[in-house]
PDB file of N, CA, C and O in Angstrom:
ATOM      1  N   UNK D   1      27.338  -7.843 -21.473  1.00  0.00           N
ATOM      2  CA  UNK D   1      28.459  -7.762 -20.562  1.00  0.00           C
ATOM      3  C   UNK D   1      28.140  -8.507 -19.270  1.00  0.00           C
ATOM      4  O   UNK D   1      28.854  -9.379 -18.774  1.00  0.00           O
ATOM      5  N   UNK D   2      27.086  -8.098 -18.828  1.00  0.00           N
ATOM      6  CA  UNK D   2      26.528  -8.725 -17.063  1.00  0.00           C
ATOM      7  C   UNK D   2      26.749 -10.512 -17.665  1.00  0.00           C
ATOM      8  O   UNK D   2      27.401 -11.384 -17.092  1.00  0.00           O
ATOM      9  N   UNK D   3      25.909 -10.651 -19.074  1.00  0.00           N
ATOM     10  CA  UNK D   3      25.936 -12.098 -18.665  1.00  0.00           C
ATOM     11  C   UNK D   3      27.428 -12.885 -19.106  1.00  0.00           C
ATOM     12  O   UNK D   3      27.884 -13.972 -18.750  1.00  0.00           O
ATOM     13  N   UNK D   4      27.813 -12.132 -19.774  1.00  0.00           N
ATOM     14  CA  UNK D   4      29.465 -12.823 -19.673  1.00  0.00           C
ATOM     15  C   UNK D   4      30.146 -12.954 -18.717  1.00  0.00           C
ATOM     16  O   UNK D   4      31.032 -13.800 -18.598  1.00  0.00           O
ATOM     17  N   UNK D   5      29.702 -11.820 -17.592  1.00  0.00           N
ATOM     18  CA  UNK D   5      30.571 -11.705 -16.639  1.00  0.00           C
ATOM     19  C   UNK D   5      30.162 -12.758 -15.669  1.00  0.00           C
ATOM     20  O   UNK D   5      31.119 -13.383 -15.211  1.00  0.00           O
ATOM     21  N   UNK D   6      28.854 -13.158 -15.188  1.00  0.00           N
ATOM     22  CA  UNK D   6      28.179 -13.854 -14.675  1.00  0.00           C
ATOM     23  C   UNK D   6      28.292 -15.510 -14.967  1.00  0.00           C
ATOM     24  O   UNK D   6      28.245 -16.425 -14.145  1.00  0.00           O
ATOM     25  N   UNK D   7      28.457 -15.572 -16.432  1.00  0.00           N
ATOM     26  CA  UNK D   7      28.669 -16.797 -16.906  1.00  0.00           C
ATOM     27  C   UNK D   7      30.262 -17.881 -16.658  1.00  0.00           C
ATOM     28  O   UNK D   7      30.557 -19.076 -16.681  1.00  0.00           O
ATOM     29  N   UNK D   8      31.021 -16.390 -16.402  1.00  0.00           N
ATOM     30  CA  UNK D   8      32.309 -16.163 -16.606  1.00  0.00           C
ATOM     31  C   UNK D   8      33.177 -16.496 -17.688  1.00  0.00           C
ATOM     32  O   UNK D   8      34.330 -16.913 -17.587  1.00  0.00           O
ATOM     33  N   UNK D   9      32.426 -16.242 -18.903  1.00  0.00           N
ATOM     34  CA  UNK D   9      32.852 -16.366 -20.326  1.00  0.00           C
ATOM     35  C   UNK D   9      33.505 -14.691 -20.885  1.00  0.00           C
ATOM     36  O   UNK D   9      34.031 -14.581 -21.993  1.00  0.00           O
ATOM     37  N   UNK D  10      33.352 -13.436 -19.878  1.00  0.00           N
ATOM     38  CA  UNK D  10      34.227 -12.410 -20.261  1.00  0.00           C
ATOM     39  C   UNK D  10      35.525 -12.173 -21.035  1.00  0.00           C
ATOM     40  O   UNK D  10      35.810 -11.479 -22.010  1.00  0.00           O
ATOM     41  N   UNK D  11      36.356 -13.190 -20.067  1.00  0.00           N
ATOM     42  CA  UNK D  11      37.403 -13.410 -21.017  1.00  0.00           C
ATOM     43  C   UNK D  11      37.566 -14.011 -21.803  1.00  0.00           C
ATOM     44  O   UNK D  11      38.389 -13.479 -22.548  1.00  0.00           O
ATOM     45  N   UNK D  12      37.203 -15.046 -22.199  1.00  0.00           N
ATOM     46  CA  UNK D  12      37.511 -15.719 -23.484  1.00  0.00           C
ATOM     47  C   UNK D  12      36.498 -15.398 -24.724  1.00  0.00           C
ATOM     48  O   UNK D  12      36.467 -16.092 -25.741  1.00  0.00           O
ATOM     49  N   UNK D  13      35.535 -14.059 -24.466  1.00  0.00           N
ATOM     50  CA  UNK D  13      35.068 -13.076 -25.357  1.00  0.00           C
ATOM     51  C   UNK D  13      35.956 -11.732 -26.351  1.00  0.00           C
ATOM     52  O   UNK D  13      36.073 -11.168 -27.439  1.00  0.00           O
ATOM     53  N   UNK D  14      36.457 -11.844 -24.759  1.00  0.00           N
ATOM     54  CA  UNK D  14      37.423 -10.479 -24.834  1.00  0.00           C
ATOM     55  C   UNK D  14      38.993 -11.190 -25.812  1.00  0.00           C
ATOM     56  O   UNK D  14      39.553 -10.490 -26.656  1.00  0.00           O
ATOM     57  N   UNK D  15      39.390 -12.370 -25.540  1.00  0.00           N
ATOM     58  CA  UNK D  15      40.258 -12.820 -25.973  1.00  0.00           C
ATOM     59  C   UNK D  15      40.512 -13.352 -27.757  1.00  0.00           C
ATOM     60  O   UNK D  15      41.476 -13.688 -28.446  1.00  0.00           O
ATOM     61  N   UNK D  16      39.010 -13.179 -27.951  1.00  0.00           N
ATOM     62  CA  UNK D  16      38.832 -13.406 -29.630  1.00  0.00           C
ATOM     63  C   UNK D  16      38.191 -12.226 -30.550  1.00  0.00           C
ATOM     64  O   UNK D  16      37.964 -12.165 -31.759  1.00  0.00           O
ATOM     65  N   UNK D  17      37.931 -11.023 -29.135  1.00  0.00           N
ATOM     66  CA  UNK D  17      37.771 -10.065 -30.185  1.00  0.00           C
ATOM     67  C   UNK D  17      39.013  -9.189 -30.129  1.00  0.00           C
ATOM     68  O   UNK D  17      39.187  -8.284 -30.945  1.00  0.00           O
ATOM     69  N   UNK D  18      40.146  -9.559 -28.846  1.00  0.00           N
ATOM     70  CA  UNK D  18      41.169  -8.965 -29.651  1.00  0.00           C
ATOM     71  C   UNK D  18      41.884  -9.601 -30.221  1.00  0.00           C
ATOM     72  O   UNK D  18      42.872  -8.936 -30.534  1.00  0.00           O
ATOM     73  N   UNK D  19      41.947 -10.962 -30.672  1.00  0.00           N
ATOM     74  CA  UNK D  19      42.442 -11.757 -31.554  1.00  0.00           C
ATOM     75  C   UNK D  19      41.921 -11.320 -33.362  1.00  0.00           C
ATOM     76  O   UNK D  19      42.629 -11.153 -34.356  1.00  0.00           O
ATOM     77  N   UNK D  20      40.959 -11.272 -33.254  1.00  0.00           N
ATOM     78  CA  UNK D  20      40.261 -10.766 -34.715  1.00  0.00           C
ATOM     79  C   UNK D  20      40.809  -9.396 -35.224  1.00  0.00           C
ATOM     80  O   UNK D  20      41.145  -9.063 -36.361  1.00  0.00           O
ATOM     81  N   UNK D  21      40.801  -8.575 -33.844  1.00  0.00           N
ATOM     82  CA  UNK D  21      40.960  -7.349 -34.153  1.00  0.00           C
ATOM     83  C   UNK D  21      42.624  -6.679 -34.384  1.00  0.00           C
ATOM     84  O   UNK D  21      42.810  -5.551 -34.842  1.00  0.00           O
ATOM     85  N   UNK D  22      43.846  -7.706 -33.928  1.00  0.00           N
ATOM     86  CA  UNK D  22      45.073  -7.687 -34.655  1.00  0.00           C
ATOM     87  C   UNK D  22      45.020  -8.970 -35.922  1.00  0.00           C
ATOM     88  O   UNK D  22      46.034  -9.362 -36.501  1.00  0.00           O
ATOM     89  N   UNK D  23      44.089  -9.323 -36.099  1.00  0.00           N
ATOM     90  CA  UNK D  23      44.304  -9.945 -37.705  1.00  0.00           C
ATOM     91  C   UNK D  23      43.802  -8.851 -38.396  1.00  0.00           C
ATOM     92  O   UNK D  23      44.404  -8.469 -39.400  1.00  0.00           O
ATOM     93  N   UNK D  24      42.368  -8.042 -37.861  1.00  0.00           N
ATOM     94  CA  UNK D  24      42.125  -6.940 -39.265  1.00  0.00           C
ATOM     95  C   UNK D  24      43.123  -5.954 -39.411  1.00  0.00           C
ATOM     96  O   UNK D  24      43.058  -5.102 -40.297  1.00  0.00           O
ATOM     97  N   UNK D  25      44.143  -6.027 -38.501  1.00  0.00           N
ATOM     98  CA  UNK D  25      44.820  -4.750 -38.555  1.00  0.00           C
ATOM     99  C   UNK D  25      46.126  -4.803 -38.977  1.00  0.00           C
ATOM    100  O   UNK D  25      46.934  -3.873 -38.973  1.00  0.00           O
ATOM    101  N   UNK D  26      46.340  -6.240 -39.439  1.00  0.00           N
ATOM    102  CA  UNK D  26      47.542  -6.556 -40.224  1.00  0.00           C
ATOM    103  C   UNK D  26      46.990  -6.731 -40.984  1.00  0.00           C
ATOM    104  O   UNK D  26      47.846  -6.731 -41.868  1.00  0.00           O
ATOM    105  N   UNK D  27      45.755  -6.982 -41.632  1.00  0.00           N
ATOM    106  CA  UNK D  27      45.600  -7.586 -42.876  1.00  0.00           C
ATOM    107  C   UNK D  27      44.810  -5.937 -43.413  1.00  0.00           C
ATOM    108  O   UNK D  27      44.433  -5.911 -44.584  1.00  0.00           O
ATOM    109  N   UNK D  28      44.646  -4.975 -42.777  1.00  0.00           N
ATOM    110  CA  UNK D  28      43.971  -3.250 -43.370  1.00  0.00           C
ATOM    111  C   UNK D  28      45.391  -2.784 -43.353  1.00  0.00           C
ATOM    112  O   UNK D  28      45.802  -2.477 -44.471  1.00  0.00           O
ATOM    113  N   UNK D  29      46.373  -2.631 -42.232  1.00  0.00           N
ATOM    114  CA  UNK D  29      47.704  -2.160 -42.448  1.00  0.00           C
ATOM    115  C   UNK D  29      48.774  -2.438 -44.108  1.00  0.00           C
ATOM    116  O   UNK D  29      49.434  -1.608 -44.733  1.00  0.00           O
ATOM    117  N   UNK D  30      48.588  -3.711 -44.343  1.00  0.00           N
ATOM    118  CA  UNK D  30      48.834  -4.499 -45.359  1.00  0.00           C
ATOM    119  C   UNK D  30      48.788  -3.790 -46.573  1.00  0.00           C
ATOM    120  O   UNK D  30      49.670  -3.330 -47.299  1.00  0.00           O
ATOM    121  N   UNK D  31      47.337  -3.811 -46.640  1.00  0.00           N
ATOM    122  CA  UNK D  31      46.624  -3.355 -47.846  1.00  0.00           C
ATOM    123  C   UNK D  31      46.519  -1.880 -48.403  1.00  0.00           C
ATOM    124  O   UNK D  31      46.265  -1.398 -49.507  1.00  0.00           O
ATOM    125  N   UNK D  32      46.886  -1.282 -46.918  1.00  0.00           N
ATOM    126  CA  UNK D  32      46.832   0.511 -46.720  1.00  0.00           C
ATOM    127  C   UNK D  32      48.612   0.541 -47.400  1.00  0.00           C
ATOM    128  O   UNK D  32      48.759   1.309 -48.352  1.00  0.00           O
ATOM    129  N   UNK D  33      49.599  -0.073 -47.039  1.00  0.00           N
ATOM    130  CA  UNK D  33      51.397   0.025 -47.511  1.00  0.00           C
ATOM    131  C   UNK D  33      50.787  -0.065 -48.671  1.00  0.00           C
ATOM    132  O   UNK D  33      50.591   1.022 -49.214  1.00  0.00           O
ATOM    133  N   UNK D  34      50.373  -1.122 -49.309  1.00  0.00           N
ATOM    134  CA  UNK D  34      50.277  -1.366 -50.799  1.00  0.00           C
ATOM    135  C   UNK D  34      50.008  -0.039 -51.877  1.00  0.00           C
ATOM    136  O   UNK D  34      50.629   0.501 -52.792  1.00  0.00           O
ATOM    137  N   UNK D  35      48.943   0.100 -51.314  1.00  0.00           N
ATOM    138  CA  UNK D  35      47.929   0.959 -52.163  1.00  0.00           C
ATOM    139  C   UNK D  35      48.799   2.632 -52.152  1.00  0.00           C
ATOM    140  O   UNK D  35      48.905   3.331 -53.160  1.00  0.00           O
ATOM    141  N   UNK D  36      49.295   2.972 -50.890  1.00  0.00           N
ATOM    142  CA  UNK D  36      49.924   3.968 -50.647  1.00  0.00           C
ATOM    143  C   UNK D  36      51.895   4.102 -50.812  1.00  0.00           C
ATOM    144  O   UNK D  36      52.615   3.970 -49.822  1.00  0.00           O
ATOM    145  N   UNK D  37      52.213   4.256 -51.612  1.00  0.00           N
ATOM    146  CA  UNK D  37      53.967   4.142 -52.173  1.00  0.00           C
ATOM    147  C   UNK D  37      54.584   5.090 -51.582  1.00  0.00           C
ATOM    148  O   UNK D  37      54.398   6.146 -52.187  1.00  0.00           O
ATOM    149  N   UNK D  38      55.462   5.244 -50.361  1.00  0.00           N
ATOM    150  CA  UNK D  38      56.255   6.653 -50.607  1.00  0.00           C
ATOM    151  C   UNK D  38      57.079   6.703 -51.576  1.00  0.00           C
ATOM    152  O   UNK D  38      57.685   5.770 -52.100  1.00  0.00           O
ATOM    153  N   UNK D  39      57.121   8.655 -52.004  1.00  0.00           N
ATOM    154  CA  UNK D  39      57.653   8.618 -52.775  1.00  0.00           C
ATOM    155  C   UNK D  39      59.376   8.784 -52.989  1.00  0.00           C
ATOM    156  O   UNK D  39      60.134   9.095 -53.907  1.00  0.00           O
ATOM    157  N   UNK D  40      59.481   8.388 -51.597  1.00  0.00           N
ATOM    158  CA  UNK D  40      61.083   8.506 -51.550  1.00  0.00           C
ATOM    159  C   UNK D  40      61.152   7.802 -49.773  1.00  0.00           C
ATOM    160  O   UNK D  40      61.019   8.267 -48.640  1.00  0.00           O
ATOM    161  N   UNK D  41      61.454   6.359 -50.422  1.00  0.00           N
ATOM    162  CA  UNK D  41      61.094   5.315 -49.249  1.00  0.00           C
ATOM    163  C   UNK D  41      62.282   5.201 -48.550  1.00  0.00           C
ATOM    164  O   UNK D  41      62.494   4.169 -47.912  1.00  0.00           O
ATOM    165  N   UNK D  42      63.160   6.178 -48.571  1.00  0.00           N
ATOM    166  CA  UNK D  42      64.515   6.344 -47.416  1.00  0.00           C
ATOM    167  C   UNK D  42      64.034   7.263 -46.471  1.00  0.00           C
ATOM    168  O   UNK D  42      64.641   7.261 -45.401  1.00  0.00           O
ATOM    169  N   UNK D  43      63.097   8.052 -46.592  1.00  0.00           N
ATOM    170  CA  UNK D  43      62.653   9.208 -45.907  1.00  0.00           C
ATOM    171  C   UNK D  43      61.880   8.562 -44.238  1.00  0.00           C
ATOM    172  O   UNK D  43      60.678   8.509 -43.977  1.00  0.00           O
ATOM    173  N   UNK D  44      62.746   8.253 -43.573  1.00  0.00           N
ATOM    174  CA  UNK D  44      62.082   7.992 -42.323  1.00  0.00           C
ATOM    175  C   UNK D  44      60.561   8.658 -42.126  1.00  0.00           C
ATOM    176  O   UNK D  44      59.604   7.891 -42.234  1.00  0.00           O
ATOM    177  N   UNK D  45      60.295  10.209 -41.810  1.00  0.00           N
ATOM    178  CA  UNK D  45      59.147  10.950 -41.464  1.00  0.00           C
ATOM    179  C   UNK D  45      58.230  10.650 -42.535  1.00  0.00           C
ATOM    180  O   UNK D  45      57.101  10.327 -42.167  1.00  0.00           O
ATOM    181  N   UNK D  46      58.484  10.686 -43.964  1.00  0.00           N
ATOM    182  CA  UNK D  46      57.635   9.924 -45.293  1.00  0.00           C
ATOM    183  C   UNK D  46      56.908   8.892 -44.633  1.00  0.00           C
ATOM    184  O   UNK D  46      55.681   8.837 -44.714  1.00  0.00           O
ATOM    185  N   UNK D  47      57.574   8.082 -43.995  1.00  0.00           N
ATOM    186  CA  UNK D  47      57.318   6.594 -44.219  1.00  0.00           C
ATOM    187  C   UNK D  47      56.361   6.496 -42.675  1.00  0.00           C
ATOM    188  O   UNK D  47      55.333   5.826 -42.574  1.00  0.00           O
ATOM    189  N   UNK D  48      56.933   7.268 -41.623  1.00  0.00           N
ATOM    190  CA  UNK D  48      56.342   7.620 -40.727  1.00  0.00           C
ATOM    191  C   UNK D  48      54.681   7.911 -40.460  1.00  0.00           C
ATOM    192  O   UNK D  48      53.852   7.753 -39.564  1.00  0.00           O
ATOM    193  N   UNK D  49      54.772   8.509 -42.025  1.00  0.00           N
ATOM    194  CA  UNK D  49      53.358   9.322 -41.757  1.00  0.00           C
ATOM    195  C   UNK D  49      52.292   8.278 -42.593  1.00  0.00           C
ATOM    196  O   UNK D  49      51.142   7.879 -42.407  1.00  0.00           O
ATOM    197  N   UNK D  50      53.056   8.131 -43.333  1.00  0.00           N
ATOM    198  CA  UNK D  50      52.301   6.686 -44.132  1.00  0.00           C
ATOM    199  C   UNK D  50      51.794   5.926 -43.202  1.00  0.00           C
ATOM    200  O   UNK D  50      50.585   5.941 -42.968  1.00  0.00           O
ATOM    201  N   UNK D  51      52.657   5.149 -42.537  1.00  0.00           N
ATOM    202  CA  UNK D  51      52.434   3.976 -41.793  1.00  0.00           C
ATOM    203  C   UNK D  51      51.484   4.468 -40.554  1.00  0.00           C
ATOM    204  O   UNK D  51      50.652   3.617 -40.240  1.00  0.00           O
ATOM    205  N   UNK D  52      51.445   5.699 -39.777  1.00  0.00           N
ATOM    206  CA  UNK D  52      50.461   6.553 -38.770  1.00  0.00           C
ATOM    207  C   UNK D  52      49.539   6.637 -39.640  1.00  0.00           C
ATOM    208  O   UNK D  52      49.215   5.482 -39.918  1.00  0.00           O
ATOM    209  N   UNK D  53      48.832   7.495 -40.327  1.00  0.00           N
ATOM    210  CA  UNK D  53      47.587   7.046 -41.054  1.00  0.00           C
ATOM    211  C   UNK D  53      47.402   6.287 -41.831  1.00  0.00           C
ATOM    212  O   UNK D  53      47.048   6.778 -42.904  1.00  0.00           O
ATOM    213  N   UNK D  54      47.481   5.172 -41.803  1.00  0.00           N
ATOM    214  CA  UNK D  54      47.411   4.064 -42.166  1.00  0.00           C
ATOM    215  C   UNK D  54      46.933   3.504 -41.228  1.00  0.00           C
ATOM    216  O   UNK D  54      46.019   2.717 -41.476  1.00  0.00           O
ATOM    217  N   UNK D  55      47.387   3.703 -39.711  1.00  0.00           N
ATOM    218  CA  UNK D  55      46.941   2.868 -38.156  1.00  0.00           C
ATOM    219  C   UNK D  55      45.902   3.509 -38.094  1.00  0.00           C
ATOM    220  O   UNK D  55      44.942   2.749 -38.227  1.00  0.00           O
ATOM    221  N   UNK D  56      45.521   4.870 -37.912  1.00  0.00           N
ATOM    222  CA  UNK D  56      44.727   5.672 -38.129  1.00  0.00           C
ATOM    223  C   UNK D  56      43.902   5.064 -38.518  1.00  0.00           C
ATOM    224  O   UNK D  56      43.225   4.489 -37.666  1.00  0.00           O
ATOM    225  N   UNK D  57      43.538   4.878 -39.946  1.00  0.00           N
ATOM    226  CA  UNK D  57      42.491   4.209 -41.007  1.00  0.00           C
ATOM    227  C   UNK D  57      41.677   2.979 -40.129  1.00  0.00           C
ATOM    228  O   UNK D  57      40.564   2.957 -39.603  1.00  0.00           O
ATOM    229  N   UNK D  58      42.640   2.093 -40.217  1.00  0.00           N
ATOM    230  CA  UNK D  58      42.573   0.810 -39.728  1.00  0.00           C
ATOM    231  C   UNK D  58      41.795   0.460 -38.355  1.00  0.00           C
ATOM    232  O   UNK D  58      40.917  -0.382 -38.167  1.00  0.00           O
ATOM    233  N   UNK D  59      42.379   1.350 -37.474  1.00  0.00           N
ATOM    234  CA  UNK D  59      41.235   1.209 -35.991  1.00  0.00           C
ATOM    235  C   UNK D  59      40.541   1.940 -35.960  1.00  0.00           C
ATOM    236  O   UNK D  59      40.023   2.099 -34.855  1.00  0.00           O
ATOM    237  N   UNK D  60      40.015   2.950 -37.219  1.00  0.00           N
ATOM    238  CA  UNK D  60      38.835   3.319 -37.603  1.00  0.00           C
ATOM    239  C   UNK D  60      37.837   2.421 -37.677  1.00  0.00           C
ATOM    240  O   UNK D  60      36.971   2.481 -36.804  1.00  0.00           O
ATOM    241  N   UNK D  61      37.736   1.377 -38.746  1.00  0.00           N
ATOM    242  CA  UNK D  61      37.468   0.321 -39.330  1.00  0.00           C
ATOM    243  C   UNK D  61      37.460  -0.816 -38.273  1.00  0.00           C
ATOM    244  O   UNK D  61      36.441  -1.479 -38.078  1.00  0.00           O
ATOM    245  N   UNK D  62      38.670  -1.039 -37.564  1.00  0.00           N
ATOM    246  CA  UNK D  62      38.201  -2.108 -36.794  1.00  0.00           C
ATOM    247  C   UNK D  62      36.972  -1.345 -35.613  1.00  0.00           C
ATOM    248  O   UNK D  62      35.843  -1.781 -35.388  1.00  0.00           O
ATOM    249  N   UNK D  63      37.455  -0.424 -35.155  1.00  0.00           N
ATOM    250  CA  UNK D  63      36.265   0.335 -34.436  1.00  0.00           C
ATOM    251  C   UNK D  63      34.953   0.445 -34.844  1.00  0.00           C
ATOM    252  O   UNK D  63      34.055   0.536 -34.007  1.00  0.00           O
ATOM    253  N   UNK D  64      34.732   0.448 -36.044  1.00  0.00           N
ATOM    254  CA  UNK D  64      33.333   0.366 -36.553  1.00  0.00           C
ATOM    255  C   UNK D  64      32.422  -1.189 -36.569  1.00  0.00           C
ATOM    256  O   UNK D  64      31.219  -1.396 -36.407  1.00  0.00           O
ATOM    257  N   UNK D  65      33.540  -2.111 -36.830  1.00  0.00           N
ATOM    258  CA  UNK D  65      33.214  -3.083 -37.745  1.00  0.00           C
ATOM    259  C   UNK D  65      33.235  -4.005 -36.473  1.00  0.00           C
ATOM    260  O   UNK D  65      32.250  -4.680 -36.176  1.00  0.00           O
ATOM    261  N   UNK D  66      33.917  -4.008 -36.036  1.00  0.00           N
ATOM    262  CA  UNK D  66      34.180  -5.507 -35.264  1.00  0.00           C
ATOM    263  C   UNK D  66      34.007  -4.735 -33.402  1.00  0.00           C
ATOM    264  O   UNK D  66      33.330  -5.371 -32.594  1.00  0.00           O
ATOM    265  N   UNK D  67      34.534  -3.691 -33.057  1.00  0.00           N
ATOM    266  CA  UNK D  67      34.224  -3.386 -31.504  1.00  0.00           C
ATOM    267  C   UNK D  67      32.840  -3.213 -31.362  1.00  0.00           C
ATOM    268  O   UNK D  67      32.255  -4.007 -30.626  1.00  0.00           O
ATOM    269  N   UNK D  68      32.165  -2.276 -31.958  1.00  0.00           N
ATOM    270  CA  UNK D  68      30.623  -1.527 -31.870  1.00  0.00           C
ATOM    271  C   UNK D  68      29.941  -2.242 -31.653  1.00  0.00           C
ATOM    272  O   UNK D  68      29.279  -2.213 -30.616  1.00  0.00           O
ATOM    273  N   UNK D  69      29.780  -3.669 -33.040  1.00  0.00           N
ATOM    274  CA  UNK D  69      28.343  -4.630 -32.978  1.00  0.00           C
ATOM    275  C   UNK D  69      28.788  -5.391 -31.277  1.00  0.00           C
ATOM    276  O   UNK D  69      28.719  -6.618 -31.205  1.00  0.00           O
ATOM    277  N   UNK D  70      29.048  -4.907 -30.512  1.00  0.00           N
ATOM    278  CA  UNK D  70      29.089  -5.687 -28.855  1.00  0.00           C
ATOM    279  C   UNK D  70      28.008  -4.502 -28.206  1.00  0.00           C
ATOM    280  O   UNK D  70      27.327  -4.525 -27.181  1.00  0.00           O
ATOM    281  N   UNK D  71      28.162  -3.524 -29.217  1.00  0.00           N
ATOM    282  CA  UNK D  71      27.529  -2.149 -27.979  1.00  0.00           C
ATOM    283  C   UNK D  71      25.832  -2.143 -28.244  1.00  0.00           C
ATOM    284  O   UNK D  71      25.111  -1.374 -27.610  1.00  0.00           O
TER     285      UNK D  71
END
C-alpha cells in the first residue's frame, strides 16, 4: 500500500482490481442463474432469493480469490 501510494500507482491498482472483480462477478453470477432454475420463474421473491445468494456466493469468492492475495 505505502509503496503504491508513494509511487502514486494506488489508483490505477485499485482501478484493475475493481475491474477484474466486476468481470468475476458477472461471469460467477452467470454461472450461479444457470446451475440454479427457479422453480416458478414469475415468482418475483423466488427469483429474488436466487439472484441474493447467488451475490452472496460470488463476493465470497471474489473476496477470497482476487481481494486477499493484496493483504
Amino acid at each position: 500500500y505505502r509503496s503504491l501510494v508513494r509511487f502514486g500507482n494506488l489508483y490505477t491498482k485499485l482501478k484493475e482490481v475493481e475491474d477484474e472483480a466486476n468481470r468475476m462477478l458477472d461471469s460467477l453470477m452467470e454461472k450461479y442463474l444457470e446451475s440454479h432454475k427457479p422453480e416458478n420463474p414469475n415468482s418475483t421473491m423466488e427469483m429474488f432469493r436466487i439472484r441474493k445468494q447467488g451475490m452472496m456466493e460470488a463476493e465470497e469468492i471474489i473476496r477470497h480469490d482476487l481481494i486477499n492475495q493484496f493483504h
